[in-house]
mmCIF file of N, CA and C in Angstrom:
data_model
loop_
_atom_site.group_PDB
_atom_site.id
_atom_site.type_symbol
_atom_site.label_atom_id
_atom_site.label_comp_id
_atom_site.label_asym_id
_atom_site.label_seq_id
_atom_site.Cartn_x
_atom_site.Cartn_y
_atom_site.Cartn_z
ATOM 1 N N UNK A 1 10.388 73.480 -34.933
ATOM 2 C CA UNK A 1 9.856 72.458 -35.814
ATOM 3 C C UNK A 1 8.405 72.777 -36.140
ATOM 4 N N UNK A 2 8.230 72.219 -37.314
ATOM 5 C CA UNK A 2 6.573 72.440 -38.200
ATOM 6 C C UNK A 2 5.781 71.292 -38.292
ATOM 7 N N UNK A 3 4.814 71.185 -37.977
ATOM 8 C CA UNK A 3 3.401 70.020 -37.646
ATOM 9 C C UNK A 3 2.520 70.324 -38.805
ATOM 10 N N UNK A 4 2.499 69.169 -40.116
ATOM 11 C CA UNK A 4 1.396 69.554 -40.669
ATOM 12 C C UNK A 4 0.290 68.568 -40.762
ATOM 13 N N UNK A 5 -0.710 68.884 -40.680
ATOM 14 C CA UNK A 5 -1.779 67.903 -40.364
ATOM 15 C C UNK A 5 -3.025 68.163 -41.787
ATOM 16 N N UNK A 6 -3.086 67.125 -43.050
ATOM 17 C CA UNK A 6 -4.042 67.432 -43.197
ATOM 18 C C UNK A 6 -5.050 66.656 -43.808
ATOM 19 N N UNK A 7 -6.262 66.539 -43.523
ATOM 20 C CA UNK A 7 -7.997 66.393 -43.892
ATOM 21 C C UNK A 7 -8.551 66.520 -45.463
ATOM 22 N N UNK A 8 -9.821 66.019 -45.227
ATOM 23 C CA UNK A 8 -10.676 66.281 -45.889
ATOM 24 C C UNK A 8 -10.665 65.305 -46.733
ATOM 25 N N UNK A 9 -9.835 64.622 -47.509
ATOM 26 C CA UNK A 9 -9.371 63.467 -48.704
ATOM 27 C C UNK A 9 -10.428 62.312 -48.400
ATOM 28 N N UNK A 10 -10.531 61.614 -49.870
ATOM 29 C CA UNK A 10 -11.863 60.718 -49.239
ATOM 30 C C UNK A 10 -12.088 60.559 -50.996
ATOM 31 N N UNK A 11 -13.152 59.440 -50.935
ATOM 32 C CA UNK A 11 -13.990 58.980 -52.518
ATOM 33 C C UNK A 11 -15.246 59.879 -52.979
ATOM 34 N N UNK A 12 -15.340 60.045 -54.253
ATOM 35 C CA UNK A 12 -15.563 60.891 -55.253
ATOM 36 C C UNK A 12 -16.045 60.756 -56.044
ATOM 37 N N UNK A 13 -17.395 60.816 -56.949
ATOM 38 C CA UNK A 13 -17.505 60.547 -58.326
ATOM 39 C C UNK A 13 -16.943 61.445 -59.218
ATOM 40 N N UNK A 14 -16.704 61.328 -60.336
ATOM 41 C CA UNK A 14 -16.503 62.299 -61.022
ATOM 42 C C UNK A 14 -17.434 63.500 -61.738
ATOM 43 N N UNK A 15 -16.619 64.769 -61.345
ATOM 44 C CA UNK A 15 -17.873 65.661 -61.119
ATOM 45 C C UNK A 15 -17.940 66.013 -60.058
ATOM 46 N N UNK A 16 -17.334 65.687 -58.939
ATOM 47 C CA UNK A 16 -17.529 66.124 -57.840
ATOM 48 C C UNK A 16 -16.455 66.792 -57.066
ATOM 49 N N UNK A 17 -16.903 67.348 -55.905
ATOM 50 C CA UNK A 17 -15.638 68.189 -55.343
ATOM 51 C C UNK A 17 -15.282 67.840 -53.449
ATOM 52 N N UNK A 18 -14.343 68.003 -53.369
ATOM 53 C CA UNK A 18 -13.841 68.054 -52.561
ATOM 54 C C UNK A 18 -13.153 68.824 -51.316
ATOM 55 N N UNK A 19 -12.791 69.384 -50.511
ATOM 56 C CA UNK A 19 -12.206 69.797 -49.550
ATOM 57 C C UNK A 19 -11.441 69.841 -48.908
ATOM 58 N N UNK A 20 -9.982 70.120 -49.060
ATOM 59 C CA UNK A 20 -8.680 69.435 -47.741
ATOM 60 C C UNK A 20 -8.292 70.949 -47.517
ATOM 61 N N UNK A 21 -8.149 70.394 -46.222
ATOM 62 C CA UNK A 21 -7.762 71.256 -45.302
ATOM 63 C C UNK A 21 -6.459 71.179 -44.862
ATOM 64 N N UNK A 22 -5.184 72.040 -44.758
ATOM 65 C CA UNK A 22 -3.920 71.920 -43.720
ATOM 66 C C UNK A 22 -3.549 72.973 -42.866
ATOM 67 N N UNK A 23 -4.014 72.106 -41.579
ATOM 68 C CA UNK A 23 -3.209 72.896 -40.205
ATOM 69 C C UNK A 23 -1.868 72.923 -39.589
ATOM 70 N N UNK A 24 -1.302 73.957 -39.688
ATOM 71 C CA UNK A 24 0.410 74.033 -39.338
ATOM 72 C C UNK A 24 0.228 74.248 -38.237
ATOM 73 N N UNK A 25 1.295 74.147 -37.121
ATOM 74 C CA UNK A 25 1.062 73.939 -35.810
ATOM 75 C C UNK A 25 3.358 74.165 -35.977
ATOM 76 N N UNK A 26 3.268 74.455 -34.256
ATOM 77 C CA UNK A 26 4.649 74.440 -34.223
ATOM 78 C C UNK A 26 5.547 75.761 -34.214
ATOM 79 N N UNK A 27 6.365 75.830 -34.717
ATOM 80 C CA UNK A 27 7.314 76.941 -34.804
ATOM 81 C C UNK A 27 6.940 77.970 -36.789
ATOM 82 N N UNK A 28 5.827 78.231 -36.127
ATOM 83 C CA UNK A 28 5.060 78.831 -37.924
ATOM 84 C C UNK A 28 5.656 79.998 -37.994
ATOM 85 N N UNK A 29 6.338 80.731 -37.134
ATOM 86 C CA UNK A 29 6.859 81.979 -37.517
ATOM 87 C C UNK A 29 7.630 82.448 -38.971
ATOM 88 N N UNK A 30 8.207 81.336 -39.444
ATOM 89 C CA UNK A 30 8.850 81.947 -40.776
ATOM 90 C C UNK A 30 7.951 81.210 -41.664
ATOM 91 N N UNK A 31 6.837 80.747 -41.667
ATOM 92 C CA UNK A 31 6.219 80.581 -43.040
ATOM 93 C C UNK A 31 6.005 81.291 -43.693
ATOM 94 N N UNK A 32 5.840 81.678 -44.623
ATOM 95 C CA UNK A 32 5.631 82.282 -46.359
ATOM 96 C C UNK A 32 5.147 81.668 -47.042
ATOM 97 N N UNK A 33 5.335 80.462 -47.514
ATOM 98 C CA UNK A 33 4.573 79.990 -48.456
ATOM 99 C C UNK A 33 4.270 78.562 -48.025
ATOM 100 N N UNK A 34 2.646 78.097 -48.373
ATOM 101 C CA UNK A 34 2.190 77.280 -48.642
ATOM 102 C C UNK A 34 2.048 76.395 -49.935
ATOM 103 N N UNK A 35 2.246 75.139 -49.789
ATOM 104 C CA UNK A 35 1.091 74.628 -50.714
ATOM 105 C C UNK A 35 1.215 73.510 -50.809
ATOM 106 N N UNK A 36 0.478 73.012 -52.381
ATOM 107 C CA UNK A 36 -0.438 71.329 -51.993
ATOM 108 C C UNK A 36 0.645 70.185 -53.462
ATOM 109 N N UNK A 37 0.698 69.365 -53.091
ATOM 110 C CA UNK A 37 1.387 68.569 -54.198
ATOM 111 C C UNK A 37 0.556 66.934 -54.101
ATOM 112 N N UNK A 38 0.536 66.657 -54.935
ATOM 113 C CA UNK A 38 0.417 65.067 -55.326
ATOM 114 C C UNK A 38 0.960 63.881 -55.741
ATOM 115 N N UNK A 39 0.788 63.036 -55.449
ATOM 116 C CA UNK A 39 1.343 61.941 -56.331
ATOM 117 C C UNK A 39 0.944 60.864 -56.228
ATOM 118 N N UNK A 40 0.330 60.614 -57.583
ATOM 119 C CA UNK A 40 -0.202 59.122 -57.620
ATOM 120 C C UNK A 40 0.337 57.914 -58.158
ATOM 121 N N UNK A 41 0.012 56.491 -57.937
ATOM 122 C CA UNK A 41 0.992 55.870 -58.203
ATOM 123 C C UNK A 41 2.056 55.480 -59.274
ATOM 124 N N UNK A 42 3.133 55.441 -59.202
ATOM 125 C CA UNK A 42 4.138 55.140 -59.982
ATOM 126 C C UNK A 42 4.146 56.726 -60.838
ATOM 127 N N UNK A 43 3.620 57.782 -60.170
ATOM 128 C CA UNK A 43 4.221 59.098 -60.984
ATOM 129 C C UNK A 43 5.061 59.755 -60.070
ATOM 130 N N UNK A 44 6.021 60.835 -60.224
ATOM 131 C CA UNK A 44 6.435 61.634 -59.298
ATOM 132 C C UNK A 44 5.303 62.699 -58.781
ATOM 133 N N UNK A 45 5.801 63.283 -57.669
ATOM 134 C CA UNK A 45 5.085 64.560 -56.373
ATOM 135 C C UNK A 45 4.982 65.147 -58.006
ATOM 136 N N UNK A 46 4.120 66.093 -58.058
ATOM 137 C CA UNK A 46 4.015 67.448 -58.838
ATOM 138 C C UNK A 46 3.333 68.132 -57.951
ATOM 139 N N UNK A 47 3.704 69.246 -57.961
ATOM 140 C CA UNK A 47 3.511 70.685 -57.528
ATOM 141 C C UNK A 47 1.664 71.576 -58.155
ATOM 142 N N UNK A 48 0.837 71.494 -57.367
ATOM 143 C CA UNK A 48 -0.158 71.470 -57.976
ATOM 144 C C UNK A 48 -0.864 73.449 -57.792
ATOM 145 N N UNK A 49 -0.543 73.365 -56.623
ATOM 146 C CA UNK A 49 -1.067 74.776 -55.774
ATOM 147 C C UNK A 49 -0.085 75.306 -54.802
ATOM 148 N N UNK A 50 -0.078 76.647 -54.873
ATOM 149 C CA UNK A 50 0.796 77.301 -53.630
ATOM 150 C C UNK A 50 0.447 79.044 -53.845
ATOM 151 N N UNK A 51 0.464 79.268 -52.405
ATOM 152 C CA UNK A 51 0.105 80.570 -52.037
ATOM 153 C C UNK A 51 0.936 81.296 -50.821
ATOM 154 N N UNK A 52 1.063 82.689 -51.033
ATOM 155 C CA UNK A 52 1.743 83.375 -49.872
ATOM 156 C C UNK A 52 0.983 82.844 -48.223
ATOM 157 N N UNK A 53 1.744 82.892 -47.658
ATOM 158 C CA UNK A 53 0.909 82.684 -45.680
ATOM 159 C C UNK A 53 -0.025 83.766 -45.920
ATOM 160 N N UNK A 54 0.109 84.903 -46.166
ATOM 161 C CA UNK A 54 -0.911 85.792 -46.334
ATOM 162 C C UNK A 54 -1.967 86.186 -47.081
ATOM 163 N N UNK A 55 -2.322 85.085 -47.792
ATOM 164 C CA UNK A 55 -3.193 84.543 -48.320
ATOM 165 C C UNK A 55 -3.549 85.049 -50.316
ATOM 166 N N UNK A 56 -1.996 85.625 -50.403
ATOM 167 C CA UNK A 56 -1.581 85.985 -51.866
ATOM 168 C C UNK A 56 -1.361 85.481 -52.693
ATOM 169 N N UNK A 57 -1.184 85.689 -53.968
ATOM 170 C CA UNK A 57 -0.659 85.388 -55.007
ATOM 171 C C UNK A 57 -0.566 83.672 -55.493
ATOM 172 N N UNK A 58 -1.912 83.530 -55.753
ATOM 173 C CA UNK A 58 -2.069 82.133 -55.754
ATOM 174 C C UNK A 58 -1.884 81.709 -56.895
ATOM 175 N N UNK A 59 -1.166 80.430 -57.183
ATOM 176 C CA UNK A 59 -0.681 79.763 -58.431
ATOM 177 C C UNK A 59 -1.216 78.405 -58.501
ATOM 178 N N UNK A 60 -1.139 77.944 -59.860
ATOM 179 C CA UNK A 60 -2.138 76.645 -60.007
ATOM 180 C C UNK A 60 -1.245 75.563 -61.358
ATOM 181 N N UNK A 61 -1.053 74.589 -61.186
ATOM 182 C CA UNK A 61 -0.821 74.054 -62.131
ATOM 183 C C UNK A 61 -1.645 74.343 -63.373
ATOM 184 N N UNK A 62 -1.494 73.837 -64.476
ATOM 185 C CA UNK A 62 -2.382 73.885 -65.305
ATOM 186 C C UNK A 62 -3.687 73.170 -65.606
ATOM 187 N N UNK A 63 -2.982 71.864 -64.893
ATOM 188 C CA UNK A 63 -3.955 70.524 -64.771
ATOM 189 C C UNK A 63 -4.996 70.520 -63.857
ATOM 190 N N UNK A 64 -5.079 71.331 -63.001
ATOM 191 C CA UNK A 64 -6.087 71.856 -62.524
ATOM 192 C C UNK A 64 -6.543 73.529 -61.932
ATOM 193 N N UNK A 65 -5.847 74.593 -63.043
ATOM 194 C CA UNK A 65 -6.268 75.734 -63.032
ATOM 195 C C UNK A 65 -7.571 75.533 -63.618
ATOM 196 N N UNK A 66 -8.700 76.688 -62.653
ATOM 197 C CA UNK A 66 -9.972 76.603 -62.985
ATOM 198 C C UNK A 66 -10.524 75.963 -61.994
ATOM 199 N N UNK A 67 -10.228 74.535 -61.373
ATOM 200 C CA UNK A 67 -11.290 73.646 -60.771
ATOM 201 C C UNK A 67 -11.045 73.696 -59.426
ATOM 202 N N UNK A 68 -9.506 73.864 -58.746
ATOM 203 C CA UNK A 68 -9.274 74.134 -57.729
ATOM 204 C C UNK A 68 -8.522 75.725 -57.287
ATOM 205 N N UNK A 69 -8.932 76.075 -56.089
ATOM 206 C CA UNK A 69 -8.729 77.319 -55.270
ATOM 207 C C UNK A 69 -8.021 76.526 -54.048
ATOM 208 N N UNK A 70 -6.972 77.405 -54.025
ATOM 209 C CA UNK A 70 -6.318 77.567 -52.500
ATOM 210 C C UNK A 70 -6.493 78.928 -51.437
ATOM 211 N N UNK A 71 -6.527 78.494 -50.363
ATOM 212 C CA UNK A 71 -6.357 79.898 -49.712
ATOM 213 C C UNK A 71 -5.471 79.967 -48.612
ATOM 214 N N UNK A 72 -5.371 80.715 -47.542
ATOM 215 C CA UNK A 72 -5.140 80.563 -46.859
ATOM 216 C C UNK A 72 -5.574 81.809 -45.425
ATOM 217 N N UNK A 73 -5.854 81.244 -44.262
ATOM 218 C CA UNK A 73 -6.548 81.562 -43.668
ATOM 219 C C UNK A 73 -5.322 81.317 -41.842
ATOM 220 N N UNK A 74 -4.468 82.288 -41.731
ATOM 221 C CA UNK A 74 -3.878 82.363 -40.152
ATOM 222 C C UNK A 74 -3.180 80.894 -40.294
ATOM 223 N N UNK A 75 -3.630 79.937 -39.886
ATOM 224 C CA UNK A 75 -2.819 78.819 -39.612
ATOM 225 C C UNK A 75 -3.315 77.555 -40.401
ATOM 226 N N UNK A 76 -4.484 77.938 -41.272
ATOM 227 C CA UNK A 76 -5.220 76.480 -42.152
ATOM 228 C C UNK A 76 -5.307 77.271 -43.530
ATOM 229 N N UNK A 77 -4.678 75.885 -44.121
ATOM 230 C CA UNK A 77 -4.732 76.193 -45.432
ATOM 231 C C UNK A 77 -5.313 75.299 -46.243
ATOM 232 N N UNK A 78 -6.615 75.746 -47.277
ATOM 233 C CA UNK A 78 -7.551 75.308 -47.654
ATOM 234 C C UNK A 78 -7.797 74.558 -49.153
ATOM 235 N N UNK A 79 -7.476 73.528 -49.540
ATOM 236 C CA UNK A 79 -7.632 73.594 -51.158
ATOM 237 C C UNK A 79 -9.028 73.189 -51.699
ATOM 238 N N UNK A 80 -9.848 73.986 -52.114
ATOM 239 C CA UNK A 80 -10.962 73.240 -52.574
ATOM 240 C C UNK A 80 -11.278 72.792 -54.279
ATOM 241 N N UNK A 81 -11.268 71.689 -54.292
ATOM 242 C CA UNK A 81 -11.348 71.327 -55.387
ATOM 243 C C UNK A 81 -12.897 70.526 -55.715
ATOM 244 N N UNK A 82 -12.965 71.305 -57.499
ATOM 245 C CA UNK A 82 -14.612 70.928 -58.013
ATOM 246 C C UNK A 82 -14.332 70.550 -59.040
ATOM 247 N N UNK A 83 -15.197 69.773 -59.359
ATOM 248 C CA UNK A 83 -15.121 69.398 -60.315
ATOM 249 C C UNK A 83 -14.242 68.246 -61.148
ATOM 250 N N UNK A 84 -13.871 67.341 -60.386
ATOM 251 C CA UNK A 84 -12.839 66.465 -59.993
ATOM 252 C C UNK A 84 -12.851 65.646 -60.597
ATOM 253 N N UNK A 85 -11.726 64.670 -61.725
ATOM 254 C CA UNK A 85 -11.839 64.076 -62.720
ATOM 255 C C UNK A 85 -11.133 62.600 -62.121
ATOM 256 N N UNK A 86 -10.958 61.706 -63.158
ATOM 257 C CA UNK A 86 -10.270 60.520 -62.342
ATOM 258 C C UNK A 86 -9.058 60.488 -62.548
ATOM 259 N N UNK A 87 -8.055 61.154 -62.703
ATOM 260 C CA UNK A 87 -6.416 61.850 -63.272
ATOM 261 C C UNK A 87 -6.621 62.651 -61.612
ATOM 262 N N UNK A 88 -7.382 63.237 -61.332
ATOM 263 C CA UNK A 88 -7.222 63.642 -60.125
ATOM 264 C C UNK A 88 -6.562 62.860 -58.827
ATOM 265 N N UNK A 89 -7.071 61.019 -59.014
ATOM 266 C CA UNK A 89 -6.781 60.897 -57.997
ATOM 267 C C UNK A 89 -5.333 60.445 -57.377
ATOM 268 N N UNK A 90 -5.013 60.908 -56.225
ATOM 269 C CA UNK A 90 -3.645 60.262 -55.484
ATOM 270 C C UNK A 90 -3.923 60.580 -53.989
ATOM 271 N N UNK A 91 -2.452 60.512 -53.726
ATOM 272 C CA UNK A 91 -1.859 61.221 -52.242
ATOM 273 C C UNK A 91 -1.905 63.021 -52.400
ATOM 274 N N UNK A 92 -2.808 63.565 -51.310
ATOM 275 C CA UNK A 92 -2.438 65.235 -51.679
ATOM 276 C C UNK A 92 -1.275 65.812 -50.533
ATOM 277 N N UNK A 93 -0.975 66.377 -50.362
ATOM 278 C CA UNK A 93 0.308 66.248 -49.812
ATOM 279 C C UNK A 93 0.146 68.083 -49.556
ATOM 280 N N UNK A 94 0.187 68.689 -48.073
ATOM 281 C CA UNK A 94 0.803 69.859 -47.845
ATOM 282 C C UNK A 94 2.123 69.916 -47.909
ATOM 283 N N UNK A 95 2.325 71.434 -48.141
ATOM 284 C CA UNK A 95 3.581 71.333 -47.583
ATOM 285 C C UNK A 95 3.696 73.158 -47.343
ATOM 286 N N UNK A 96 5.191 73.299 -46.567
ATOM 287 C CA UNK A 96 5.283 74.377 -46.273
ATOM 288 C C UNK A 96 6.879 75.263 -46.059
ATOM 289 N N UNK A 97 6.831 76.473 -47.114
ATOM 290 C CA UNK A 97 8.110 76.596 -47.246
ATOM 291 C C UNK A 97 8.497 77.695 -47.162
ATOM 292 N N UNK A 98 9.991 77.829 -45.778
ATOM 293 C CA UNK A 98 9.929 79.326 -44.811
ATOM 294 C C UNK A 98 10.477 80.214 -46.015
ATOM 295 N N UNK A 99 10.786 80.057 -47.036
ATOM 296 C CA UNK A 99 11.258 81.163 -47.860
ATOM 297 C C UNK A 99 10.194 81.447 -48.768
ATOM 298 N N UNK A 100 10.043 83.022 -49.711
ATOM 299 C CA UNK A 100 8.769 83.573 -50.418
ATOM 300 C C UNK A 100 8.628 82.223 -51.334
ATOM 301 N N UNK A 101 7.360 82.500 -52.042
ATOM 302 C CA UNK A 101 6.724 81.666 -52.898
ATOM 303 C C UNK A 101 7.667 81.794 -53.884
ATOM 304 N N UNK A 102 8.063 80.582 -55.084
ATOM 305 C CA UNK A 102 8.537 80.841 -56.440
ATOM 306 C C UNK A 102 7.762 80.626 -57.053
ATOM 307 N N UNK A 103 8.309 80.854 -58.097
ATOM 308 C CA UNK A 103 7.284 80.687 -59.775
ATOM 309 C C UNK A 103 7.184 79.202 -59.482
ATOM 310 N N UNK A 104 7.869 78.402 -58.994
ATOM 311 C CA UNK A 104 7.845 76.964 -59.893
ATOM 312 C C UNK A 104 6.974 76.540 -58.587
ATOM 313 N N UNK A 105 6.816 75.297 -58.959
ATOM 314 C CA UNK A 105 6.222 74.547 -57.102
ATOM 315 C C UNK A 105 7.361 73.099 -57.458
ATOM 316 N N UNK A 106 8.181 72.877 -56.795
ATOM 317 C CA UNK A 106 9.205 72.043 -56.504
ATOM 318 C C UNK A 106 9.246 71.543 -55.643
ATOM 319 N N UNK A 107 9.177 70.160 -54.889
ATOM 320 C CA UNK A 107 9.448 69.450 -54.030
ATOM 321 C C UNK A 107 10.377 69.973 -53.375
ATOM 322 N N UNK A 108 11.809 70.224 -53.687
ATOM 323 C CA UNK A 108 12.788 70.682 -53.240
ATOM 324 C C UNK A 108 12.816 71.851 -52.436
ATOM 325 N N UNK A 109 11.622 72.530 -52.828
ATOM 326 C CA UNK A 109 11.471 73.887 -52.681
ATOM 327 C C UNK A 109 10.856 74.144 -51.266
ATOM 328 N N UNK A 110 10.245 73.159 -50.710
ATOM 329 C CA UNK A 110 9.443 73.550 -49.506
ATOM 330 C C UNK A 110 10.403 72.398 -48.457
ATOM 331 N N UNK A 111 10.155 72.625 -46.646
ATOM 332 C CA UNK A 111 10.608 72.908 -45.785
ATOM 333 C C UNK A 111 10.035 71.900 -45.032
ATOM 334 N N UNK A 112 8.583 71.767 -45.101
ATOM 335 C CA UNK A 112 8.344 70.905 -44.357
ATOM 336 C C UNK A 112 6.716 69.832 -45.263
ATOM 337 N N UNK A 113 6.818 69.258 -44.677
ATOM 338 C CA UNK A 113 5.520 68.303 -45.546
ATOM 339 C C UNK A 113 4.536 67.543 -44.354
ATOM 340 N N UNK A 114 2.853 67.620 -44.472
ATOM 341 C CA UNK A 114 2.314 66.949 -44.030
ATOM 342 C C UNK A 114 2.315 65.184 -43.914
ATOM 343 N N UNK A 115 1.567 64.373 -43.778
ATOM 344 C CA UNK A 115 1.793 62.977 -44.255
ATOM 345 C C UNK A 115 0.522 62.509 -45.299
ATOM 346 N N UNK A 116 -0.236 63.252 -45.679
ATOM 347 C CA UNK A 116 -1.336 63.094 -46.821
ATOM 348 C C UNK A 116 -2.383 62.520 -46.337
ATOM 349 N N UNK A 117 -2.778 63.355 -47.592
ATOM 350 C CA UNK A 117 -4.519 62.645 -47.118
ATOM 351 C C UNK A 117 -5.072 61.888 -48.919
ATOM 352 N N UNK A 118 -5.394 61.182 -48.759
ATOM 353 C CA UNK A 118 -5.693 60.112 -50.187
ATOM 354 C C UNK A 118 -7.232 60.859 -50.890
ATOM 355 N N UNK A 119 -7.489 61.179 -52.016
ATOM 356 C CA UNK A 119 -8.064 61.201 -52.811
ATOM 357 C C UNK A 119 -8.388 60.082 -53.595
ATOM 358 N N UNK A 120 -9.679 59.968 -53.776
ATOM 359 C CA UNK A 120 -9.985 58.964 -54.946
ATOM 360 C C UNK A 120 -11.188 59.290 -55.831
ATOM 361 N N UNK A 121 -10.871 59.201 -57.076
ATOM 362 C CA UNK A 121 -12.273 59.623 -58.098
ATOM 363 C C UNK A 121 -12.651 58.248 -58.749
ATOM 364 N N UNK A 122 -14.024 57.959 -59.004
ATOM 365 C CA UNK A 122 -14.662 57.021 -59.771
ATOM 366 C C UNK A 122 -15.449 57.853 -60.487
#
């Protein structure tokens, strides 16, 4: 089993940036791919960021290609986001999924999920 734990989420003006962090813990041996999803209220999860465990081939929605970077770093995986608008804000949501990265980022697609950390922009 997979433990995801993650940080950093918190209030914001707009214009400003942020930091979340997710630590996997547990049985991490078949991870491959990471990444980060959202959802704010009354919209569905969308698929925002995701990257190889090995800290590759990083993909970005469109809605925030440019402002946020993912990485990943052994067992924490990092999203930093700048520049942060008020469409930004929700639930950010890790997640983590033992098969390679796809093109798409799909809910369906990943394995295991943190319990979120809340964003908010003013």
């Amino acid at each position: 089993h997979v433990q995801l734990v993650e940080s950093g989420g918190g209030s914001v003006q707009a214009g400003g940036s942020l930091r979340l962090s997710c630590v996997a813990s547990g049985n991490t041996a078949n991870t491959n791919c990471m990444g980060w999803f959202r959802q704010a209220p009354g919209k569905e999860r969308e698929g925002i960021a995701r990257i190889t465990a090995g800290g590759g081939s990083p993909a970005y929605a469109d809605s925030v290609k440019g402002r946020f970077t993912i990485s990943q770093d052994d067992v924490k995986n990092v999203l930093q986001m700048n520049n942060l608008k008020p469409e930004d804000a929700a639930m950010y949501y890790c997640a983590l999924r033992t098969g390679g990265c796809l093109p798409t980022m799909m809910m369906t697609d990943y394995n295991y999920w943190g319990q979120g950390t809340q964003v908010t922009v003013s």
